[in-house]
């Protein structure tokens, strides 16, 4: 199993500002994923982050709004830029090898934009 | 395309009663199937998962799920619900071909009444 630490666990931010969310894993993992869960909704994949390459974004998500870093095999960050109230969501980090059977999820970051 | 359907948005059961949460999926190959639970303000906790073999899978907290290929279903069951089971439940399909990406259902909210 993998232990995932996400920081911050929650935050309240002013519109127009940016927040960087960190995801730290206790072991090296090939792939890291960032999901968004809007209020009352299911989880939607934002992007896949592989070490040493640019993140791959899903339809509807762009790098300018959600820049991602993956400097090594145990760490990734997701930045929510120029925030608006519509960005209020839970953001979750998921890690694992290519095989989804061994994926794990962080506890999430609850973001409120006011 | 992969997709997951949870037909029941909200279910209310009495404590001690049995529970079944429905999940149907669409996937071109044998899927990896998962059930996650999310308590208010918390991240995702894995209840159980199906990869292959025995189609009846046992999970934590007394939950079980049965994979029925002919019905493309993976329903979650519990014989006797406890008040602490009140939470949001998500069914998910893991897509190995796309590198550890999960497709989540929209979730079923469970209320347990005394």
PDB file of C-alpha atoms in Angstrom:
ATOM      1  CA  UNK A   1       0.000   0.000   0.000  1.00  0.00           C
ATOM      2  CA  UNK A   2       0.962   3.643  -0.307  1.00  0.00           C
ATOM      3  CA  UNK A   3       0.512   6.412   2.208  1.00  0.00           C
ATOM      4  CA  UNK A   4      -0.480   9.690   0.608  1.00  0.00           C
ATOM      5  CA  UNK A   5      -0.276  13.053   2.299  1.00  0.00           C
ATOM      6  CA  UNK A   6      -2.168  15.925   0.783  1.00  0.00           C
ATOM      7  CA  UNK A   7      -1.676  19.491   1.912  1.00  0.00           C
ATOM      8  CA  UNK A   8      -3.545  21.570   2.751  1.00  0.00           C
ATOM      9  CA  UNK A   9      -6.502  19.527   3.896  1.00  0.00           C
ATOM     10  CA  UNK A  10      -8.736  22.535   3.446  1.00  0.00           C
ATOM     11  CA  UNK A  11      -8.487  26.214   2.614  1.00  0.00           C
ATOM     12  CA  UNK A  12     -10.633  29.255   2.053  1.00  0.00           C
ATOM     13  CA  UNK A  13      -9.293  31.554  -0.655  1.00  0.00           C
ATOM     14  CA  UNK A  14     -10.173  34.859  -2.206  1.00  0.00           C
ATOM     15  CA  UNK A  15     -11.272  34.931  -5.823  1.00  0.00           C
ATOM     16  CA  UNK A  16      -8.509  35.843  -8.220  1.00  0.00           C
ATOM     17  CA  UNK A  17      -5.803  34.199  -6.141  1.00  0.00           C
ATOM     18  CA  UNK A  18      -4.061  30.860  -6.666  1.00  0.00           C
ATOM     19  CA  UNK A  19      -3.618  27.832  -4.423  1.00  0.00           C
ATOM     20  CA  UNK A  20      -1.037  25.084  -4.748  1.00  0.00           C
ATOM     21  CA  UNK A  21      -1.960  21.657  -3.444  1.00  0.00           C
ATOM     22  CA  UNK A  22       0.758  19.180  -2.600  1.00  0.00           C
ATOM     23  CA  UNK A  23       0.650  15.410  -2.851  1.00  0.00           C
ATOM     24  CA  UNK A  24       3.437  13.435  -1.167  1.00  0.00           C
ATOM     25  CA  UNK A  25       3.716   9.643  -1.377  1.00  0.00           C
ATOM     26  CA  UNK A  26       5.782   7.422   0.884  1.00  0.00           C
ATOM     27  CA  UNK A  27       7.052   5.331  -2.028  1.00  0.00           C
ATOM     28  CA  UNK A  28       7.971   5.836  -5.654  1.00  0.00           C
ATOM     29  CA  UNK A  29       5.035   5.650  -8.006  1.00  0.00           C
ATOM     30  CA  UNK A  30       4.880   5.752 -11.741  1.00  0.00           C
ATOM     31  CA  UNK A  31       1.733   7.747 -12.171  1.00  0.00           C
ATOM     32  CA  UNK A  32      -0.070  10.404 -10.219  1.00  0.00           C
ATOM     33  CA  UNK A  33      -3.535  11.686 -10.973  1.00  0.00           C
ATOM     34  CA  UNK A  34      -5.485  14.714  -9.915  1.00  0.00           C
ATOM     35  CA  UNK A  35      -9.261  14.594  -9.564  1.00  0.00           C
ATOM     36  CA  UNK A  36     -11.859  17.223  -8.831  1.00  0.00           C
ATOM     37  CA  UNK A  37     -15.094  16.657  -6.983  1.00  0.00           C
ATOM     38  CA  UNK A  38     -17.465  19.570  -7.228  1.00  0.00           C
ATOM     39  CA  UNK A  39     -20.175  19.892  -4.562  1.00  0.00           C
ATOM     40  CA  UNK A  40     -22.708  17.112  -4.886  1.00  0.00           C
ATOM     41  CA  UNK A  41     -20.917  15.632  -7.889  1.00  0.00           C
ATOM     42  CA  UNK A  42     -18.758  12.639  -8.632  1.00  0.00           C
ATOM     43  CA  UNK A  43     -15.048  12.690  -9.258  1.00  0.00           C
ATOM     44  CA  UNK A  44     -13.664  13.943 -12.536  1.00  0.00           C
ATOM     45  CA  UNK A  45     -10.119  13.388 -13.690  1.00  0.00           C
ATOM     46  CA  UNK A  46      -8.245  16.640 -14.240  1.00  0.00           C
ATOM     47  CA  UNK A  47      -4.903  15.353 -15.446  1.00  0.00           C
ATOM     48  CA  UNK A  48      -2.291  12.634 -15.306  1.00  0.00           C
ATOM     49  CA  UNK A  49       1.160  13.576 -14.073  1.00  0.00           C
ATOM     50  CA  UNK A  50       4.173  11.494 -15.032  1.00  0.00           C
ATOM     51  CA  UNK A  51       7.632  12.289 -13.819  1.00  0.00           C
ATOM     52  CA  UNK A  52       9.825  13.867 -16.461  1.00  0.00           C
ATOM     53  CA  UNK A  53       7.081  14.833 -18.868  1.00  0.00           C
ATOM     54  CA  UNK A  54       4.299  17.335 -19.243  1.00  0.00           C
ATOM     55  CA  UNK A  55       1.030  16.496 -17.572  1.00  0.00           C
ATOM     56  CA  UNK A  56      -1.774  15.184 -19.742  1.00  0.00           C
ATOM     57  CA  UNK A  57      -5.022  17.071 -19.296  1.00  0.00           C
ATOM     58  CA  UNK A  58      -8.541  15.794 -19.783  1.00  0.00           C
ATOM     59  CA  UNK A  59     -11.089  17.563 -21.896  1.00  0.00           C
ATOM     60  CA  UNK A  60     -12.282  20.715 -20.197  1.00  0.00           C
ATOM     61  CA  UNK A  61      -9.109  21.262 -18.185  1.00  0.00           C
ATOM     62  CA  UNK A  62      -6.175  23.382 -19.313  1.00  0.00           C
ATOM     63  CA  UNK A  63      -2.660  23.885 -18.089  1.00  0.00           C
ATOM     64  CA  UNK A  64      -3.032  27.636 -17.605  1.00  0.00           C
ATOM     65  CA  UNK A  65      -5.810  27.058 -15.098  1.00  0.00           C
ATOM     66  CA  UNK A  66      -4.430  23.912 -13.449  1.00  0.00           C
ATOM     67  CA  UNK A  67      -0.646  23.816 -13.786  1.00  0.00           C
ATOM     68  CA  UNK A  68       0.880  20.619 -12.450  1.00  0.00           C
ATOM     69  CA  UNK A  69       4.390  19.770 -11.408  1.00  0.00           C
ATOM     70  CA  UNK A  70       5.921  16.331 -10.984  1.00  0.00           C
ATOM     71  CA  UNK A  71       9.542  16.872  -9.998  1.00  0.00           C
ATOM     72  CA  UNK A  72      10.170  13.312  -8.790  1.00  0.00           C
ATOM     73  CA  UNK A  73       8.535   9.923  -8.259  1.00  0.00           C
ATOM     74  CA  UNK A  74       7.092  10.745  -4.847  1.00  0.00           C
ATOM     75  CA  UNK A  75       5.702  14.247  -5.199  1.00  0.00           C
ATOM     76  CA  UNK A  76       3.344  16.349  -7.281  1.00  0.00           C
ATOM     77  CA  UNK A  77       1.585  19.678  -7.022  1.00  0.00           C
ATOM     78  CA  UNK A  78      -1.613  20.999  -8.538  1.00  0.00           C
ATOM     79  CA  UNK A  79      -2.180  24.730  -8.696  1.00  0.00           C
ATOM     80  CA  UNK A  80      -5.644  26.182  -9.062  1.00  0.00           C
ATOM     81  CA  UNK A  81      -5.060  29.556 -10.706  1.00  0.00           C
ATOM     82  CA  UNK A  82      -7.099  32.729 -10.769  1.00  0.00           C
ATOM     83  CA  UNK A  83      -9.752  31.115  -8.651  1.00  0.00           C
ATOM     84  CA  UNK A  84     -13.450  31.780  -8.838  1.00  0.00           C
ATOM     85  CA  UNK A  85     -16.272  30.401  -6.668  1.00  0.00           C
ATOM     86  CA  UNK A  86     -16.851  27.726  -9.324  1.00  0.00           C
ATOM     87  CA  UNK A  87     -13.488  26.232  -8.359  1.00  0.00           C
ATOM     88  CA  UNK A  88     -14.819  25.391  -4.912  1.00  0.00           C
ATOM     89  CA  UNK A  89     -14.351  21.633  -4.819  1.00  0.00           C
ATOM     90  CA  UNK A  90     -12.522  18.764  -3.235  1.00  0.00           C
ATOM     91  CA  UNK A  91      -9.307  18.029  -5.082  1.00  0.00           C
ATOM     92  CA  UNK A  92      -7.919  14.520  -4.710  1.00  0.00           C
ATOM     93  CA  UNK A  93      -4.571  13.042  -5.580  1.00  0.00           C
ATOM     94  CA  UNK A  94      -4.377   9.429  -6.716  1.00  0.00           C
ATOM     95  CA  UNK A  95      -1.221   7.417  -7.141  1.00  0.00           C
ATOM     96  CA  UNK A  96      -0.199   4.078  -8.513  1.00  0.00           C
ATOM     97  CA  UNK A  97       1.499   2.149 -11.230  1.00  0.00           C
ATOM     98  CA  UNK A  98      -0.040   1.818 -14.642  1.00  0.00           C
ATOM     99  CA  UNK A  99      -2.195  -0.966 -13.268  1.00  0.00           C
ATOM    100  CA  UNK A 100      -5.282   0.629 -11.637  1.00  0.00           C
ATOM    101  CA  UNK A 101      -5.673  -2.300  -9.282  1.00  0.00           C
ATOM    102  CA  UNK A 102      -3.039  -0.785  -7.082  1.00  0.00           C
ATOM    103  CA  UNK A 103      -4.206   2.812  -7.023  1.00  0.00           C
ATOM    104  CA  UNK A 104      -4.601   4.794  -3.852  1.00  0.00           C
ATOM    105  CA  UNK A 105      -6.322   8.080  -3.078  1.00  0.00           C
ATOM    106  CA  UNK A 106      -5.322  10.898  -0.793  1.00  0.00           C
ATOM    107  CA  UNK A 107      -7.713  12.413   1.716  1.00  0.00           C
ATOM    108  CA  UNK A 108      -8.351  15.376  -0.493  1.00  0.00           C
ATOM    109  CA  UNK A 109      -8.136  19.142  -0.238  1.00  0.00           C
ATOM    110  CA  UNK A 110     -11.401  20.953   0.367  1.00  0.00           C
ATOM    111  CA  UNK A 111     -11.202  24.329  -1.339  1.00  0.00           C
ATOM    112  CA  UNK A 112     -13.699  27.119  -0.828  1.00  0.00           C
ATOM    113  CA  UNK A 113     -13.378  30.255  -2.950  1.00  0.00           C
ATOM    114  CA  UNK A 114     -15.118  33.363  -1.662  1.00  0.00           C
TER     115      UNK A 114
ATOM    116  CA  UNK B   1     -16.252   4.504 -23.924  1.00  0.00           C
ATOM    117  CA  UNK B   2     -16.070   3.550 -20.314  1.00  0.00           C
ATOM    118  CA  UNK B   3     -18.843   4.706 -18.026  1.00  0.00           C
ATOM    119  CA  UNK B   4     -20.379   3.906 -14.691  1.00  0.00           C
ATOM    120  CA  UNK B   5     -24.007   4.373 -13.710  1.00  0.00           C
ATOM    121  CA  UNK B   6     -25.354   4.461 -10.194  1.00  0.00           C
ATOM    122  CA  UNK B   7     -29.120   4.672 -10.676  1.00  0.00           C
ATOM    123  CA  UNK B   8     -29.947   5.594  -7.101  1.00  0.00           C
ATOM    124  CA  UNK B   9     -28.964   9.114  -6.107  1.00  0.00           C
ATOM    125  CA  UNK B  10     -30.149   8.717  -2.553  1.00  0.00           C
ATOM    126  CA  UNK B  11     -31.220   5.753  -0.425  1.00  0.00           C
ATOM    127  CA  UNK B  12     -32.639   5.703   3.085  1.00  0.00           C
ATOM    128  CA  UNK B  13     -32.626   2.533   5.159  1.00  0.00           C
ATOM    129  CA  UNK B  14     -33.360   1.687   8.759  1.00  0.00           C
ATOM    130  CA  UNK B  15     -30.537   0.619  11.000  1.00  0.00           C
ATOM    131  CA  UNK B  16     -30.272  -3.161  10.955  1.00  0.00           C
ATOM    132  CA  UNK B  17     -31.921  -3.493   7.580  1.00  0.00           C
ATOM    133  CA  UNK B  18     -30.184  -4.915   4.543  1.00  0.00           C
ATOM    134  CA  UNK B  19     -28.694  -2.702   1.868  1.00  0.00           C
ATOM    135  CA  UNK B  20     -28.031  -3.000  -1.827  1.00  0.00           C
ATOM    136  CA  UNK B  21     -26.476  -0.229  -3.893  1.00  0.00           C
ATOM    137  CA  UNK B  22     -26.625  -0.644  -7.636  1.00  0.00           C
ATOM    138  CA  UNK B  23     -23.821  -0.105 -10.110  1.00  0.00           C
ATOM    139  CA  UNK B  24     -23.773  -0.724 -13.836  1.00  0.00           C
ATOM    140  CA  UNK B  25     -20.776  -0.208 -16.035  1.00  0.00           C
ATOM    141  CA  UNK B  26     -19.857  -0.012 -19.659  1.00  0.00           C
ATOM    142  CA  UNK B  27     -16.427  -1.241 -20.615  1.00  0.00           C
ATOM    143  CA  UNK B  28     -15.011  -3.051 -23.611  1.00  0.00           C
ATOM    144  CA  UNK B  29     -13.022  -5.646 -21.713  1.00  0.00           C
ATOM    145  CA  UNK B  30     -13.064  -7.286 -18.328  1.00  0.00           C
ATOM    146  CA  UNK B  31     -13.090  -4.357 -15.978  1.00  0.00           C
ATOM    147  CA  UNK B  32     -11.444  -3.708 -12.698  1.00  0.00           C
ATOM    148  CA  UNK B  33     -14.312  -2.684 -10.421  1.00  0.00           C
ATOM    149  CA  UNK B  34     -14.224  -0.782  -7.170  1.00  0.00           C
ATOM    150  CA  UNK B  35     -16.480   0.537  -4.459  1.00  0.00           C
ATOM    151  CA  UNK B  36     -15.373   3.532  -2.437  1.00  0.00           C
ATOM    152  CA  UNK B  37     -16.998   5.236   0.522  1.00  0.00           C
ATOM    153  CA  UNK B  38     -16.694   8.897   1.363  1.00  0.00           C
ATOM    154  CA  UNK B  39     -17.800  10.175   4.741  1.00  0.00           C
ATOM    155  CA  UNK B  40     -18.634  13.877   5.046  1.00  0.00           C
ATOM    156  CA  UNK B  41     -15.528  15.986   4.692  1.00  0.00           C
ATOM    157  CA  UNK B  42     -13.325  12.959   4.129  1.00  0.00           C
ATOM    158  CA  UNK B  43     -11.440  11.425   1.237  1.00  0.00           C
ATOM    159  CA  UNK B  44     -12.137   8.131  -0.449  1.00  0.00           C
ATOM    160  CA  UNK B  45     -11.840   4.841   1.382  1.00  0.00           C
ATOM    161  CA  UNK B  46     -11.684   1.639  -0.609  1.00  0.00           C
ATOM    162  CA  UNK B  47     -14.376  -0.838   0.442  1.00  0.00           C
ATOM    163  CA  UNK B  48     -13.589  -3.609  -2.000  1.00  0.00           C
ATOM    164  CA  UNK B  49     -12.396  -4.350  -5.487  1.00  0.00           C
ATOM    165  CA  UNK B  50     -12.830  -6.986  -8.164  1.00  0.00           C
ATOM    166  CA  UNK B  51     -10.106  -7.998 -10.560  1.00  0.00           C
ATOM    167  CA  UNK B  52     -10.816 -11.585 -11.545  1.00  0.00           C
ATOM    168  CA  UNK B  53     -11.790 -14.950 -10.137  1.00  0.00           C
ATOM    169  CA  UNK B  54     -14.581 -15.365  -7.627  1.00  0.00           C
ATOM    170  CA  UNK B  55     -17.355 -13.000  -8.607  1.00  0.00           C
ATOM    171  CA  UNK B  56     -18.435 -12.455  -5.003  1.00  0.00           C
ATOM    172  CA  UNK B  57     -15.995 -10.112  -3.339  1.00  0.00           C
ATOM    173  CA  UNK B  58     -15.745  -9.464   0.363  1.00  0.00           C
ATOM    174  CA  UNK B  59     -14.702  -6.066   1.619  1.00  0.00           C
ATOM    175  CA  UNK B  60     -14.220  -4.141   4.799  1.00  0.00           C
ATOM    176  CA  UNK B  61     -16.955  -3.177   7.268  1.00  0.00           C
ATOM    177  CA  UNK B  62     -19.063  -6.201   6.331  1.00  0.00           C
ATOM    178  CA  UNK B  63     -19.667  -5.147   2.723  1.00  0.00           C
ATOM    179  CA  UNK B  64     -19.669  -7.468  -0.243  1.00  0.00           C
ATOM    180  CA  UNK B  65     -20.240  -7.028  -3.959  1.00  0.00           C
ATOM    181  CA  UNK B  66     -21.073  -9.380  -6.773  1.00  0.00           C
ATOM    182  CA  UNK B  67     -19.780  -9.053 -10.305  1.00  0.00           C
ATOM    183  CA  UNK B  68     -22.324 -10.140 -12.901  1.00  0.00           C
ATOM    184  CA  UNK B  69     -20.850  -9.979 -16.361  1.00  0.00           C
ATOM    185  CA  UNK B  70     -24.127 -10.757 -18.104  1.00  0.00           C
ATOM    186  CA  UNK B  71     -25.757  -7.766 -16.454  1.00  0.00           C
ATOM    187  CA  UNK B  72     -22.681  -5.516 -16.465  1.00  0.00           C
ATOM    188  CA  UNK B  73     -23.322  -4.939 -12.796  1.00  0.00           C
ATOM    189  CA  UNK B  74     -21.336  -4.764  -9.598  1.00  0.00           C
ATOM    190  CA  UNK B  75     -23.848  -4.200  -6.816  1.00  0.00           C
ATOM    191  CA  UNK B  76     -22.771  -3.538  -3.265  1.00  0.00           C
ATOM    192  CA  UNK B  77     -24.536  -5.263  -0.399  1.00  0.00           C
ATOM    193  CA  UNK B  78     -24.555  -5.361   3.352  1.00  0.00           C
ATOM    194  CA  UNK B  79     -26.849  -7.629   5.384  1.00  0.00           C
ATOM    195  CA  UNK B  80     -27.288  -5.272   8.341  1.00  0.00           C
ATOM    196  CA  UNK B  81     -26.639  -1.560   8.117  1.00  0.00           C
ATOM    197  CA  UNK B  82     -25.153   0.420  10.992  1.00  0.00           C
ATOM    198  CA  UNK B  83     -25.706   4.133  11.596  1.00  0.00           C
ATOM    199  CA  UNK B  84     -22.017   4.714  10.892  1.00  0.00           C
ATOM    200  CA  UNK B  85     -22.529   3.497   7.323  1.00  0.00           C
ATOM    201  CA  UNK B  86     -24.229   6.762   6.412  1.00  0.00           C
ATOM    202  CA  UNK B  87     -22.003   8.220   3.711  1.00  0.00           C
ATOM    203  CA  UNK B  88     -21.586   8.674  -0.032  1.00  0.00           C
ATOM    204  CA  UNK B  89     -20.765   5.545  -1.996  1.00  0.00           C
ATOM    205  CA  UNK B  90     -19.002   5.572  -5.336  1.00  0.00           C
ATOM    206  CA  UNK B  91     -18.657   2.770  -7.832  1.00  0.00           C
ATOM    207  CA  UNK B  92     -15.680   3.004 -10.179  1.00  0.00           C
ATOM    208  CA  UNK B  93     -14.152   1.231 -13.130  1.00  0.00           C
ATOM    209  CA  UNK B  94     -10.415   1.083 -13.525  1.00  0.00           C
ATOM    210  CA  UNK B  95      -9.268   1.297 -17.101  1.00  0.00           C
ATOM    211  CA  UNK B  96      -5.939  -0.454 -17.407  1.00  0.00           C
ATOM    212  CA  UNK B  97      -5.544   0.450 -21.051  1.00  0.00           C
ATOM    213  CA  UNK B  98      -5.429   4.155 -20.290  1.00  0.00           C
ATOM    214  CA  UNK B  99      -2.946   3.960 -17.476  1.00  0.00           C
ATOM    215  CA  UNK B 100      -4.650   3.779 -14.138  1.00  0.00           C
ATOM    216  CA  UNK B 101      -7.535   6.078 -14.880  1.00  0.00           C
ATOM    217  CA  UNK B 102     -10.734   5.641 -12.924  1.00  0.00           C
ATOM    218  CA  UNK B 103     -14.231   6.326 -14.135  1.00  0.00           C
ATOM    219  CA  UNK B 104     -16.550   7.096 -11.277  1.00  0.00           C
ATOM    220  CA  UNK B 105     -20.281   6.879 -10.971  1.00  0.00           C
ATOM    221  CA  UNK B 106     -22.183   9.870  -9.673  1.00  0.00           C
ATOM    222  CA  UNK B 107     -22.491   8.340  -6.245  1.00  0.00           C
ATOM    223  CA  UNK B 108     -25.285   7.153  -3.971  1.00  0.00           C
ATOM    224  CA  UNK B 109     -25.938   8.991  -0.750  1.00  0.00           C
ATOM    225  CA  UNK B 110     -26.964   6.657   2.075  1.00  0.00           C
ATOM    226  CA  UNK B 111     -29.005   7.831   5.040  1.00  0.00           C
ATOM    227  CA  UNK B 112     -29.510   5.478   7.968  1.00  0.00           C
ATOM    228  CA  UNK B 113     -32.453   6.104  10.251  1.00  0.00           C
ATOM    229  CA  UNK B 114     -32.696   4.716  13.799  1.00  0.00           C
TER     230      UNK B 114
END
